[in-house]
Coordinates of C-alpha atoms in Angstrom, one line a residue:
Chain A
X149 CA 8.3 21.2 -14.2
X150 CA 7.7 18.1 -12.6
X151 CA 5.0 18.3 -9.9
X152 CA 6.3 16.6 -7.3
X153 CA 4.7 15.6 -4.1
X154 CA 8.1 15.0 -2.0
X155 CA 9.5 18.4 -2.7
X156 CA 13.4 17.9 -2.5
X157 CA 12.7 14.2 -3.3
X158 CA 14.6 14.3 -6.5
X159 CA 17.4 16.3 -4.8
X160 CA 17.6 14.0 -2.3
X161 CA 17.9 10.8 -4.9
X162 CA 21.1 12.2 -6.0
X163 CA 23.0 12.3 -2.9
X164 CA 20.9 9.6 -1.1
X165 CA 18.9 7.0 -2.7
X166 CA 16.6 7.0 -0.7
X167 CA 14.2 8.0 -3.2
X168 CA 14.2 4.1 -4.0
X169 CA 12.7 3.4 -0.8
X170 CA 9.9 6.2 -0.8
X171 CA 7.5 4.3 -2.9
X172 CA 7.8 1.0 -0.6
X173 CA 6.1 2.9 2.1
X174 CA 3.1 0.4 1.0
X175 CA 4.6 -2.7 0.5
X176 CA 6.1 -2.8 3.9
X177 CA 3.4 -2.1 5.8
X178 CA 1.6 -4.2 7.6
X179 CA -1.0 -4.8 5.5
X180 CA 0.5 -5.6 2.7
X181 CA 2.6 -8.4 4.7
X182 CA -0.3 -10.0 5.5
X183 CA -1.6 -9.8 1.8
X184 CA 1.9 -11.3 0.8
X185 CA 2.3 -14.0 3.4
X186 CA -1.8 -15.2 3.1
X187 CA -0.6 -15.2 -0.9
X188 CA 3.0 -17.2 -0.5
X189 CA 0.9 -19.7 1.6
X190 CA -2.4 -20.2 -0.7
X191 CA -0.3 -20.5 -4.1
X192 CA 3.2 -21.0 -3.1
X193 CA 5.2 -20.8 -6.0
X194 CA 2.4 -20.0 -8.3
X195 CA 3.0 -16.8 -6.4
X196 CA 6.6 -16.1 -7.0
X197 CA 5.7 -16.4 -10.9
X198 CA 2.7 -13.9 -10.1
X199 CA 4.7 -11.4 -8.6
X200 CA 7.5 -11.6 -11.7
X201 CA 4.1 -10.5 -13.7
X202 CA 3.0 -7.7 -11.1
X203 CA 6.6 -6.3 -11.8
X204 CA 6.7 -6.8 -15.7
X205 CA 3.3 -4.7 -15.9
X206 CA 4.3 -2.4 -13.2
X207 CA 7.3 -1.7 -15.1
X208 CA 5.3 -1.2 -18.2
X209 CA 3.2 1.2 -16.5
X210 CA 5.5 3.4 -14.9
X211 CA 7.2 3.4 -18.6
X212 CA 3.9 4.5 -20.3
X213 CA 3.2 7.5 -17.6
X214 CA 6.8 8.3 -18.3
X215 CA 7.1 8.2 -21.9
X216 CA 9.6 10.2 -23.2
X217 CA 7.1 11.7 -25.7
X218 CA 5.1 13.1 -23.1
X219 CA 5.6 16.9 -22.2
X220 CA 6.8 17.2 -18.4
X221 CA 3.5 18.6 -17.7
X222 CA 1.5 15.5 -18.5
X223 CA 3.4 13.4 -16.3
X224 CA 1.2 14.7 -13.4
X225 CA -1.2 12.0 -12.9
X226 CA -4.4 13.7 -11.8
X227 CA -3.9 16.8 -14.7
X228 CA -3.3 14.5 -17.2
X229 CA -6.3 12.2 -16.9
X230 CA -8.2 15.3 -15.6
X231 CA -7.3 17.1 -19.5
X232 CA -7.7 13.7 -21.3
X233 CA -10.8 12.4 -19.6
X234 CA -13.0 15.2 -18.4
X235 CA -13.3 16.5 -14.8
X236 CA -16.5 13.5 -13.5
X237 CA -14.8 10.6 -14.2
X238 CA -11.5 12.5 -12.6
X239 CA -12.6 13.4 -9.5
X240 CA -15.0 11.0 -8.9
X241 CA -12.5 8.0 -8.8
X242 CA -9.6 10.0 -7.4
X243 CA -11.7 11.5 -4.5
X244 CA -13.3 8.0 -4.3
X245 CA -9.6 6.1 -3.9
X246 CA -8.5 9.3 -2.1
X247 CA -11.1 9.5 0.6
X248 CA -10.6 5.6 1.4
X249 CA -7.4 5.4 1.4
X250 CA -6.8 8.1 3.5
X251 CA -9.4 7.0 6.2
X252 CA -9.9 3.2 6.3
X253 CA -5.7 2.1 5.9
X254 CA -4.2 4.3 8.7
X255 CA -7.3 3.3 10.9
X256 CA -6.2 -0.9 10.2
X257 CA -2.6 -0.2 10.1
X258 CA -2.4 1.9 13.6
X259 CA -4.1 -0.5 14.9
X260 CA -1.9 -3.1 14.3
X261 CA 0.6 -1.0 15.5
X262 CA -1.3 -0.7 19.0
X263 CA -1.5 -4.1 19.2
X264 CA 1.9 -4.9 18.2
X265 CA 3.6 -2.3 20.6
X266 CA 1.3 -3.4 23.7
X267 CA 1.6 -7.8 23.4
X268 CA 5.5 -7.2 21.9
X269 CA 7.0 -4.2 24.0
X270 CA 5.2 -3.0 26.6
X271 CA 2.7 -4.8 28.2
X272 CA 1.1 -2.2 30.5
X273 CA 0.8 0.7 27.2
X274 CA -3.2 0.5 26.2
X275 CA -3.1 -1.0 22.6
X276 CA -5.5 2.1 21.2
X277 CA -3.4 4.6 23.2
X278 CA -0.4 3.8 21.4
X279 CA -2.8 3.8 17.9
X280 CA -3.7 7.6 19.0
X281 CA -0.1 8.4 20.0
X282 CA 1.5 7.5 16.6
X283 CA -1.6 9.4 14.7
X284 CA -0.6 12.6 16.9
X285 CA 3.0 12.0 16.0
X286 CA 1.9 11.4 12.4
X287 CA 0.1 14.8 12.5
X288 CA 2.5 17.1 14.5
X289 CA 5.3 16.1 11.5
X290 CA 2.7 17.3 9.0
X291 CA 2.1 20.5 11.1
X292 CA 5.5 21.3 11.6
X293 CA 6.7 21.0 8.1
X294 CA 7.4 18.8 5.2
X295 CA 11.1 18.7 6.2
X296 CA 10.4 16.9 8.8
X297 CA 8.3 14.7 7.2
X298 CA 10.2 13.8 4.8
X299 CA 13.1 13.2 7.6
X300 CA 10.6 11.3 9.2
X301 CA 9.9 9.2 6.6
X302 CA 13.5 8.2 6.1
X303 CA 13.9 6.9 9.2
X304 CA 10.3 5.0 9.2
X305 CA 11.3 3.4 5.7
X306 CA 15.2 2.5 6.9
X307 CA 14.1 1.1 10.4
X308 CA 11.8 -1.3 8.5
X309 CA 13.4 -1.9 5.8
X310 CA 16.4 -3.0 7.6
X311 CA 14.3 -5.1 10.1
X312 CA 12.9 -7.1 7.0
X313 CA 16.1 -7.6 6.0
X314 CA 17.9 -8.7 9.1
X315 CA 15.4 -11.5 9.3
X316 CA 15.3 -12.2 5.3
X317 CA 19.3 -12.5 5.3
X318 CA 19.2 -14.5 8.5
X319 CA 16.3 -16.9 7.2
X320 CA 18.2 -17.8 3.8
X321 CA 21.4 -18.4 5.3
X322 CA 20.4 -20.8 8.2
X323 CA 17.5 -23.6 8.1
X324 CA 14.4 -24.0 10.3
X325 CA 14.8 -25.9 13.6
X326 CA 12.2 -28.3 12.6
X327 CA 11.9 -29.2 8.6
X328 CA 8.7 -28.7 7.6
X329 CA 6.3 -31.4 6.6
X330 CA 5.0 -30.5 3.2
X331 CA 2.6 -33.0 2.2
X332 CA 2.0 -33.7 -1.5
X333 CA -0.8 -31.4 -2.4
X334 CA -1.6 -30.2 -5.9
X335 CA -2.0 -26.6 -6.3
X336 CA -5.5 -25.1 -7.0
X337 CA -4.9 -23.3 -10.1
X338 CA -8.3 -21.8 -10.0
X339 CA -6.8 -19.2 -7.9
X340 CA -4.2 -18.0 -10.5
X341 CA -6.3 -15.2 -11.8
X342 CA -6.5 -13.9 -7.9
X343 CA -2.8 -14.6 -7.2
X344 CA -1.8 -12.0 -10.0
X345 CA -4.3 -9.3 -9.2
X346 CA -2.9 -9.5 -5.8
X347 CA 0.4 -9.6 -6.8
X348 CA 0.0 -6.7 -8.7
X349 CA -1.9 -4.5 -5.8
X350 CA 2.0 -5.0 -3.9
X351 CA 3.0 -2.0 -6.3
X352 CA 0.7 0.4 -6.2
X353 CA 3.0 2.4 -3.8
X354 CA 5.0 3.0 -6.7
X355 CA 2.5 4.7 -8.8
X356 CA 1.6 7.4 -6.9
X357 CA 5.2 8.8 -7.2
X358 CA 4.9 8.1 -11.0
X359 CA 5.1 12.2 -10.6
X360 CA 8.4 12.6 -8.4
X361 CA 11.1 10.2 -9.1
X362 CA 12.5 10.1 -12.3
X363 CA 12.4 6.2 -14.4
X364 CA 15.5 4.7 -13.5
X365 CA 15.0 5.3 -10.2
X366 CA 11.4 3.9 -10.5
X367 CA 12.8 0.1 -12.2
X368 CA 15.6 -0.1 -9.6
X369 CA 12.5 0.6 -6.5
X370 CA 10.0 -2.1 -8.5
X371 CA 13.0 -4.3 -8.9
X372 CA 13.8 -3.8 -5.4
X373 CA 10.1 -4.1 -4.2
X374 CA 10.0 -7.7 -5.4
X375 CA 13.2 -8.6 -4.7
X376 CA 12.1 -8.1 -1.0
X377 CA 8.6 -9.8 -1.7
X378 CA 10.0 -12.6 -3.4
X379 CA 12.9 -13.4 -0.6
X380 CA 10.4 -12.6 2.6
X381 CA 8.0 -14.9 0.7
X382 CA 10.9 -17.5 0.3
X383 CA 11.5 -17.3 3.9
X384 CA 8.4 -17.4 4.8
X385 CA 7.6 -20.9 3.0
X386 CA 11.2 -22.0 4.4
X387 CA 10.1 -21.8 7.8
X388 CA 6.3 -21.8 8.5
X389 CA 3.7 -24.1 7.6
X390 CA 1.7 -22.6 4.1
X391 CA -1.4 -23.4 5.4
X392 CA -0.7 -21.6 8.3
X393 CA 0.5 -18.7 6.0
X394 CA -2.2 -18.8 4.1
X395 CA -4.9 -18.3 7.1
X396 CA -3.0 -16.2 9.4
X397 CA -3.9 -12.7 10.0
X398 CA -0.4 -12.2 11.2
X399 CA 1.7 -14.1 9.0
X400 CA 4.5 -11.8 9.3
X401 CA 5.0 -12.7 13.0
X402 CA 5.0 -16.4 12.6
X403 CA 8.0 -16.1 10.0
X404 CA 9.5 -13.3 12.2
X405 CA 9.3 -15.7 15.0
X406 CA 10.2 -19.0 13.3
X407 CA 13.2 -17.1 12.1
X408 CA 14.8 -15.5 14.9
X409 CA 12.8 -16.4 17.8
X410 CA 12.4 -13.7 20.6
X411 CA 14.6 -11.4 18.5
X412 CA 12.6 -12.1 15.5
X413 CA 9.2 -10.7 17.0
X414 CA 10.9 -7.4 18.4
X415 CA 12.0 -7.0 14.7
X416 CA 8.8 -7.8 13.3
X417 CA 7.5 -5.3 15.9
X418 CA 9.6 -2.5 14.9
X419 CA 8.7 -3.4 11.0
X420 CA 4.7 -3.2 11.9
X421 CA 5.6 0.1 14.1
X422 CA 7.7 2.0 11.4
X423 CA 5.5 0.1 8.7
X424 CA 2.5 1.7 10.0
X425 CA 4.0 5.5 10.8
X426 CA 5.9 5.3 7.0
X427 CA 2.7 4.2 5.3
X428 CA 0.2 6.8 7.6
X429 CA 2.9 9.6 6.4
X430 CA 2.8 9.0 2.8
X431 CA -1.4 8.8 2.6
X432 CA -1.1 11.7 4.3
X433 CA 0.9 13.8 2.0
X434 CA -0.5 11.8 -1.0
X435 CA -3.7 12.8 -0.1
X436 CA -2.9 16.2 0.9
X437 CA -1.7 17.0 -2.3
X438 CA -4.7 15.4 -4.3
X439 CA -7.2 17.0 -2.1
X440 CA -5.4 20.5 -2.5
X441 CA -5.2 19.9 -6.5
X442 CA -9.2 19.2 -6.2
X443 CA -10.2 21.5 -4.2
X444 CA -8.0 24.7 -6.4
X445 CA -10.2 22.6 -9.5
X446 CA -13.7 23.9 -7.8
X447 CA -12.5 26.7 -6.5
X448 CA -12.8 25.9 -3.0
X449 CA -9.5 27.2 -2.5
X450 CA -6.3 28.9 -4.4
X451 CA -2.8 28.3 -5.3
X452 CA -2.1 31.2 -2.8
X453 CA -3.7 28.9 0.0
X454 CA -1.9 26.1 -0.4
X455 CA 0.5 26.5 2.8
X456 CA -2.8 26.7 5.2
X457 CA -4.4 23.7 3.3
X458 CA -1.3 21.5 3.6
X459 CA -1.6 21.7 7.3
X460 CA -5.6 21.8 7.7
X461 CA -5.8 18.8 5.4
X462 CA -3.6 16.5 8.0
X463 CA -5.7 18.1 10.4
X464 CA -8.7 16.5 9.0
X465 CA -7.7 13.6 8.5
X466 CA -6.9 12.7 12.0
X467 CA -10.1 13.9 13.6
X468 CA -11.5 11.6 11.1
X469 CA -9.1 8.8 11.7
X470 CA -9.6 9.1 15.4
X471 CA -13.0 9.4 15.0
X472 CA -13.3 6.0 13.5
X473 CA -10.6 4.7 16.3
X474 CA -12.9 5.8 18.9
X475 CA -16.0 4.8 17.1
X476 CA -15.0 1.5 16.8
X477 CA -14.3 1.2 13.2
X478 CA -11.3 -1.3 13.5
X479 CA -13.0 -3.8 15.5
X480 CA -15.6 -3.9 13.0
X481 CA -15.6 -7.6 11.9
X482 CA -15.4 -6.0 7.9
X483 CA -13.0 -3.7 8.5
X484 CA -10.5 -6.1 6.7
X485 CA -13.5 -5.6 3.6
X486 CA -13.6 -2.0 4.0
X487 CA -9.3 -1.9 3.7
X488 CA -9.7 -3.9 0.7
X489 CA -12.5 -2.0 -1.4
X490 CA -10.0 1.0 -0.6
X491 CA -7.0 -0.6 -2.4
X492 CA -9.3 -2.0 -5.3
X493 CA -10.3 2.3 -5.3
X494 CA -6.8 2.9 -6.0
X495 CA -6.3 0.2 -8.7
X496 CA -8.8 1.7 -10.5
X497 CA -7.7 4.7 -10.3
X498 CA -4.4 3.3 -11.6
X499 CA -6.4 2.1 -14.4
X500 CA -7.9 5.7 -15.3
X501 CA -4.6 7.0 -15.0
X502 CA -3.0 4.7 -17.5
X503 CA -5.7 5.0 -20.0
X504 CA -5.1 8.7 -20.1
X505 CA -1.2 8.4 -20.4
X506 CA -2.1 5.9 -23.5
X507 CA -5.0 8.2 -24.8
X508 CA -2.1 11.0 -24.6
X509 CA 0.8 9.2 -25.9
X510 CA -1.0 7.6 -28.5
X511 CA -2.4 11.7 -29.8
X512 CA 0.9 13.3 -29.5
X513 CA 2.8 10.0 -31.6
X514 CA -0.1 9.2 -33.7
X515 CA -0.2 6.2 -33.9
X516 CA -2.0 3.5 -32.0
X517 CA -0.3 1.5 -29.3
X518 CA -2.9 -1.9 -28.2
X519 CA -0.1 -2.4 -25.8
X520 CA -0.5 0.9 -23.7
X521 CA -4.2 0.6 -23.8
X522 CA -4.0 -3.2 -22.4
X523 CA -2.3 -2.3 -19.6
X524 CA -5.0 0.5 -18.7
X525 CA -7.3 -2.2 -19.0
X526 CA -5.6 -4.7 -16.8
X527 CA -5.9 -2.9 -13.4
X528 CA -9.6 -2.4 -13.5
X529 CA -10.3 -5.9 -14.5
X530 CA -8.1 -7.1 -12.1
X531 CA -9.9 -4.8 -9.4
X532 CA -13.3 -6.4 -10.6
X533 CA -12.0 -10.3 -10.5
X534 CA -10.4 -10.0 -7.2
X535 CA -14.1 -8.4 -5.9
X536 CA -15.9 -10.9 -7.0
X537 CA -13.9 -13.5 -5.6
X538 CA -13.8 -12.1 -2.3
X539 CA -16.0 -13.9 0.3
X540 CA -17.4 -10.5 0.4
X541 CA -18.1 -8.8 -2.7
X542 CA -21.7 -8.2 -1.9
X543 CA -20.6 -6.1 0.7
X544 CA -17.6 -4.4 -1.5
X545 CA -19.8 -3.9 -4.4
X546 CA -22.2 -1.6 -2.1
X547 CA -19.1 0.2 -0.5
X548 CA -18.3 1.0 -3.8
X549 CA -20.8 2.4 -4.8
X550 CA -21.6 4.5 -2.0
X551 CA -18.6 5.9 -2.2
X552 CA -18.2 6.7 -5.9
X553 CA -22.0 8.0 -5.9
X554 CA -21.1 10.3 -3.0
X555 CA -18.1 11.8 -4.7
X556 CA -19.6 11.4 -8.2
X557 CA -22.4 14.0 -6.1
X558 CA -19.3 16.2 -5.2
X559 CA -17.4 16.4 -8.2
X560 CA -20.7 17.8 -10.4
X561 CA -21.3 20.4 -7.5
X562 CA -17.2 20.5 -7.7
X563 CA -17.9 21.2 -12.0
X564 CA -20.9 23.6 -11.4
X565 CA -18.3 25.6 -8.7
X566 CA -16.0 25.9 -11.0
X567 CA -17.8 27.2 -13.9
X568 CA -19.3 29.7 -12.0
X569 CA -16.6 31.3 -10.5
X570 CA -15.4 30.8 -14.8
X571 CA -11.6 29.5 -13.2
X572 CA -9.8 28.7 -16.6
X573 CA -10.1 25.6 -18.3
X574 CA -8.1 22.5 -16.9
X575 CA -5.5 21.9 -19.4
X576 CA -4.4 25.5 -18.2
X577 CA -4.2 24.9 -15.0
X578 CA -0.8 22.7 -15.1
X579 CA 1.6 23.8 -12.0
Chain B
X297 CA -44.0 17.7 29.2
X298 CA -43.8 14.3 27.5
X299 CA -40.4 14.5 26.2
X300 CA -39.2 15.7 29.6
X301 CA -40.7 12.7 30.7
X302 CA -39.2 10.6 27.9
X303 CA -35.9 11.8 28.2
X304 CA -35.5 11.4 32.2
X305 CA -36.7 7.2 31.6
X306 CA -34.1 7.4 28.8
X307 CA -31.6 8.6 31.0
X308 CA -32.9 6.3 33.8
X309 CA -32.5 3.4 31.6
X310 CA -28.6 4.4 30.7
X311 CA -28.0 4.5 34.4
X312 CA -29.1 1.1 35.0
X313 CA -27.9 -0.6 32.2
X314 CA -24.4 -0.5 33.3
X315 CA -25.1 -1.3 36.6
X316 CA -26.7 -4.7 35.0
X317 CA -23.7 -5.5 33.3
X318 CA -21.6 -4.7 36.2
X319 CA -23.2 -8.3 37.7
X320 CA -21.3 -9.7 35.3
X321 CA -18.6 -10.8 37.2
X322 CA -14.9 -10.6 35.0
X323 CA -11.5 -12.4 35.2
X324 CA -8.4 -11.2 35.3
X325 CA -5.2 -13.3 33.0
X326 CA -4.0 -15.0 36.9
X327 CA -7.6 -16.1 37.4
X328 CA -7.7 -17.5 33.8
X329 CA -4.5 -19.3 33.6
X330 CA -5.2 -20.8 36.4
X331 CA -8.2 -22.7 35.1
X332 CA -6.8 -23.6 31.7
X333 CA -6.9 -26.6 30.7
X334 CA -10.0 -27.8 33.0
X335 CA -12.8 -29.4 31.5
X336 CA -15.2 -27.1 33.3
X337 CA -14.2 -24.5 31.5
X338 CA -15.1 -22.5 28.1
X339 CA -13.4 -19.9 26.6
X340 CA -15.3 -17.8 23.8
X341 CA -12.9 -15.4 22.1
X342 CA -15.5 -13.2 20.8
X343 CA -13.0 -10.5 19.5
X344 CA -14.0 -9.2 15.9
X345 CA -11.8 -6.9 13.3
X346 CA -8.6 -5.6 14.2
X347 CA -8.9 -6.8 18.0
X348 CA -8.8 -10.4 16.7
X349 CA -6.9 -10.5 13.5
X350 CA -3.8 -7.9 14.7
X351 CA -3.7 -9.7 18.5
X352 CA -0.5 -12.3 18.8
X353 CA -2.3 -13.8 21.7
X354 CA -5.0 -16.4 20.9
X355 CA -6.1 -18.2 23.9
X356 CA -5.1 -21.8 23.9
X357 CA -8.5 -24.1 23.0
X358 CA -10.8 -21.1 22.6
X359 CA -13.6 -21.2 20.2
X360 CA -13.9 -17.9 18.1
X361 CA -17.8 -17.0 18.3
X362 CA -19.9 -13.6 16.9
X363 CA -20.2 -11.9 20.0
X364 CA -23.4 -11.0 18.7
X365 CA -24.8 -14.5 18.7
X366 CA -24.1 -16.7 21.6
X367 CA -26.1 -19.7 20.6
X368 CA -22.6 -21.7 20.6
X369 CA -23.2 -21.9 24.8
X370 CA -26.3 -23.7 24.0
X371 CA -23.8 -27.0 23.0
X372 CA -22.3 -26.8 26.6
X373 CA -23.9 -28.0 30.2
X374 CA -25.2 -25.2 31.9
X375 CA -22.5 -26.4 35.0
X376 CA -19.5 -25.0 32.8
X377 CA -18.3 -21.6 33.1
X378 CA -18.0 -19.2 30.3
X379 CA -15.1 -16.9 29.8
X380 CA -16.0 -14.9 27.1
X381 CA -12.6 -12.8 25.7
X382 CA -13.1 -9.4 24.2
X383 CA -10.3 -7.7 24.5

């Protein structure tokens, strides 16, 4: 039985697709449009060849958590590394990427929702209200029921979707008012190694529903996902400067703009809007569900309080959200740092994940498989490179480990729970 | 007796701080328009995080400075006036 965090998900994929759209809920937000047009800009086509690499690996990773050989049960991410790897080094990184993610990218990405709503729609609405409005929206879905999030989440993913689109099909097919002046510039191909660890953060949305949408389903979203990377970075270079791209904090709207004109920013304004709510909603659930798994691991709670703790979870996530609203946290001149150490979290996580699907697969077949085991080692190395070539990694590296020292802390108080209260071993405690 | 004390000049000292800054005088968009592009004046966007980098609207000519170190006035004639822009 597959555990699957989007109950009805798989249902859905059958009469729908939309279950090819779930996992973009990252790539189309606005954070990651920034990441992709800063990327198109610095390395041009360098990028385009990086993100044909992101997708060959991603590919190979969601076929290695997939692996036919694996029993259904080990295809849950967190049990299977849990079994394979021990409980520290488990709940450490997942609470770690978990915590972050959960906190620091709703609190950017809301943000730029505010922003986008009051200088795009209406100019009287106080940017921050409209931050705290969506995050009570985002909440009330979650305390009403999945069904509605999961309706919710439809429309957030469609609306943006199609707004990228509109503006994609419209920039390929016509040609920029004013042809750009592209002087002759080499490229700096010292930032090759950076271009394909970013290219290859783009996909992480698809790995966390490694656990509820089956394989093909999976290739056709990565093939989708940089389809629509590729084409918005092709439109992108078509119409705005790359140097421009490359140091805007708003790329998105310059191409939106360039594009379509007037027309262009409202649809770049719906995309941040619906990019924002679609990408809150999914670290919502996503960390729901991981906090609930890691909490029934120390005995915290039970399988028979799972309905109360998918609501209070939500619950706690806002206070802390608007907490850091109201605290200030997004004008904080590193919260752009603090966003990133999150999503570097969460490759590395990737990269435990994968080491434990290749530890597994490797057991159950034996024999050994240097591929599956390179591609475990890929995301953490490409986590460390792109640190250290940030114009902050001092600052990074200490986030880091404050944050994996304080849930390393929790998870042995989380072990010493657990064996008190004797709960059965983990590779029992499969769904 | 002492922390009574200490608390009421703490409280004293919160009363009158914003009362201080209220002698700053501020400047609403009209005002500002109005004067752009005059040599007299200096605009200091001295938004940080999110403010800055989500905001479409970057005032024509500003100059982006830590709001926490205003040293940058110190290259201007004290005659100019100084719009600083944080929000």
């Amino acid at each position: 039985m597959l555990h699957n965090p989007f109950p009805g998900v798989l249902e859905m994929s059958k009469s729908s697709g939309i279950a090819l759209f779930i996992p973009l809920f990252w790539v189309m937000s606005p954070e990651a449009l920034v990441l992709i047009g800063n990327s198109a800009g610095q390395s041009r086509e360098l990028f385009f060849l990086a993100v044909a690499v992101g997708l060959i690996f991603s590919v190979a990773t969601v076929s290695l958590h997939q692996h036919p050989m694996l029993p259904a049960k080990r295809t849950d991410l967190f049990f299977n590394t849990l079994d394979t790897l021990g409980p520290l080094p488990t709940m450490t990184l997942t609470l770690a990427s978990c915590l972050s993610l959960v906190l620091l990218l709703p609190t950017g990405v809301l943000v730029s929702a505010g922003f986008t709503f009051n200088e795009t729609f209406v100019y009287w609405f106080p940017n921050f209200g409209f931050s705290f409005l969506l995050l009570f929206i985002i909440l009330a879905l979650h305390l009403v029921g999945q069904r509605y999030v999961h309706m919710a989440q439809q429309l957030f993913l469609i609306l943006c979707f199609l707004s990228l689109l509109l503006i994609i099909f419209t920039g390929l097919f016509n040609n920029p008012s004013v042809q750009l002046y592209t002087p002759e510039k080499s490229l700096d191909y010292s930032i090759t190694f950076s271009t394909a660890g970013t290219a290859l953060m783009l996909f992480l949305g698809h790995h966390s529903q490694i656990n509820s949408i089956k394989r093909s389903t999976l290739y056709l979203s990565l093939f989708i996902t940089a389809l629509l990377i590729l084409s918005w970075s092709g439109v992108s270079l078509k119409y705005v400067d790359p140097v421009k791209l490359s140091e805007s904090s708003i790329p998105y709207l310059f191409t939106g703009r360039e594009v379509l004109g007037q027309t262009g920013r409202f649809l770049i304004g719906v995309t941040v809007i619906s990019g924002a709510c679609a990408l809150v909603n999914s670290v919502f659930l996503i960390s729901t569900n991981t906090l609930i798994k890691i909490t029934n691991q120390c005995a915290i709670s039970s399988a028979n309080k799972t309905k109360l703790l998918k609501k209070l979870y939500p619950v706690l996530f806002t206070i802390s959200i608007a907490a850091a609203l109201a605290g200030g946290l997004a004008g904080s001149e590193y919260i752009d740092t603090y966003i990133y150490t999150a999503l570097l979290l969460w490759m590395l996580l990737l990269g435990l994940h994968c080491l434990a699907a290749a530890v597994q697969v490797q057991k159950i077949i034996k024999a050994k498989l240097p591929h599956y085991l390179f591609i475990s080692f890929v995301y953490p190395v490409a986590a460390l490179y792109l640190a250290v070539q940030h114009h902050q990694n001092e600052r990074i590296a200490i986030l880091c480990f404050f944050i994996l020292l304080v849930c390393f802390l929790f998870s042995i108080s989380c072990k010493i729970l657990s064996n008190k209260t004797s709960l059965a071993k983990p590779n029992t405690t499969y769904p | 007796m002492k922390k009574i004390i200490s608390l009421l000049l703490l409280t004293l000292f919160f009363s009158v701080a914003p009362l201080a800054a209220d002698s700053v005088p501020t400047m609403n968009k009209d005002e500002l328009k109005s004067q752009l592009g005059t040599e007299n004046l200096v605009i200091l966007d001295v938004r940080t995080g999110k403010d800055w980098s989500s905001s479409e609207f970057k005032v024509q000519g500003a100059i982006r400075v830590d709001g926490k170190d205003l040293s940058a006035v110190n290259n201007y004639s004290k005659d100019k006036t100084f719009v600083l822009y944080c929000a």
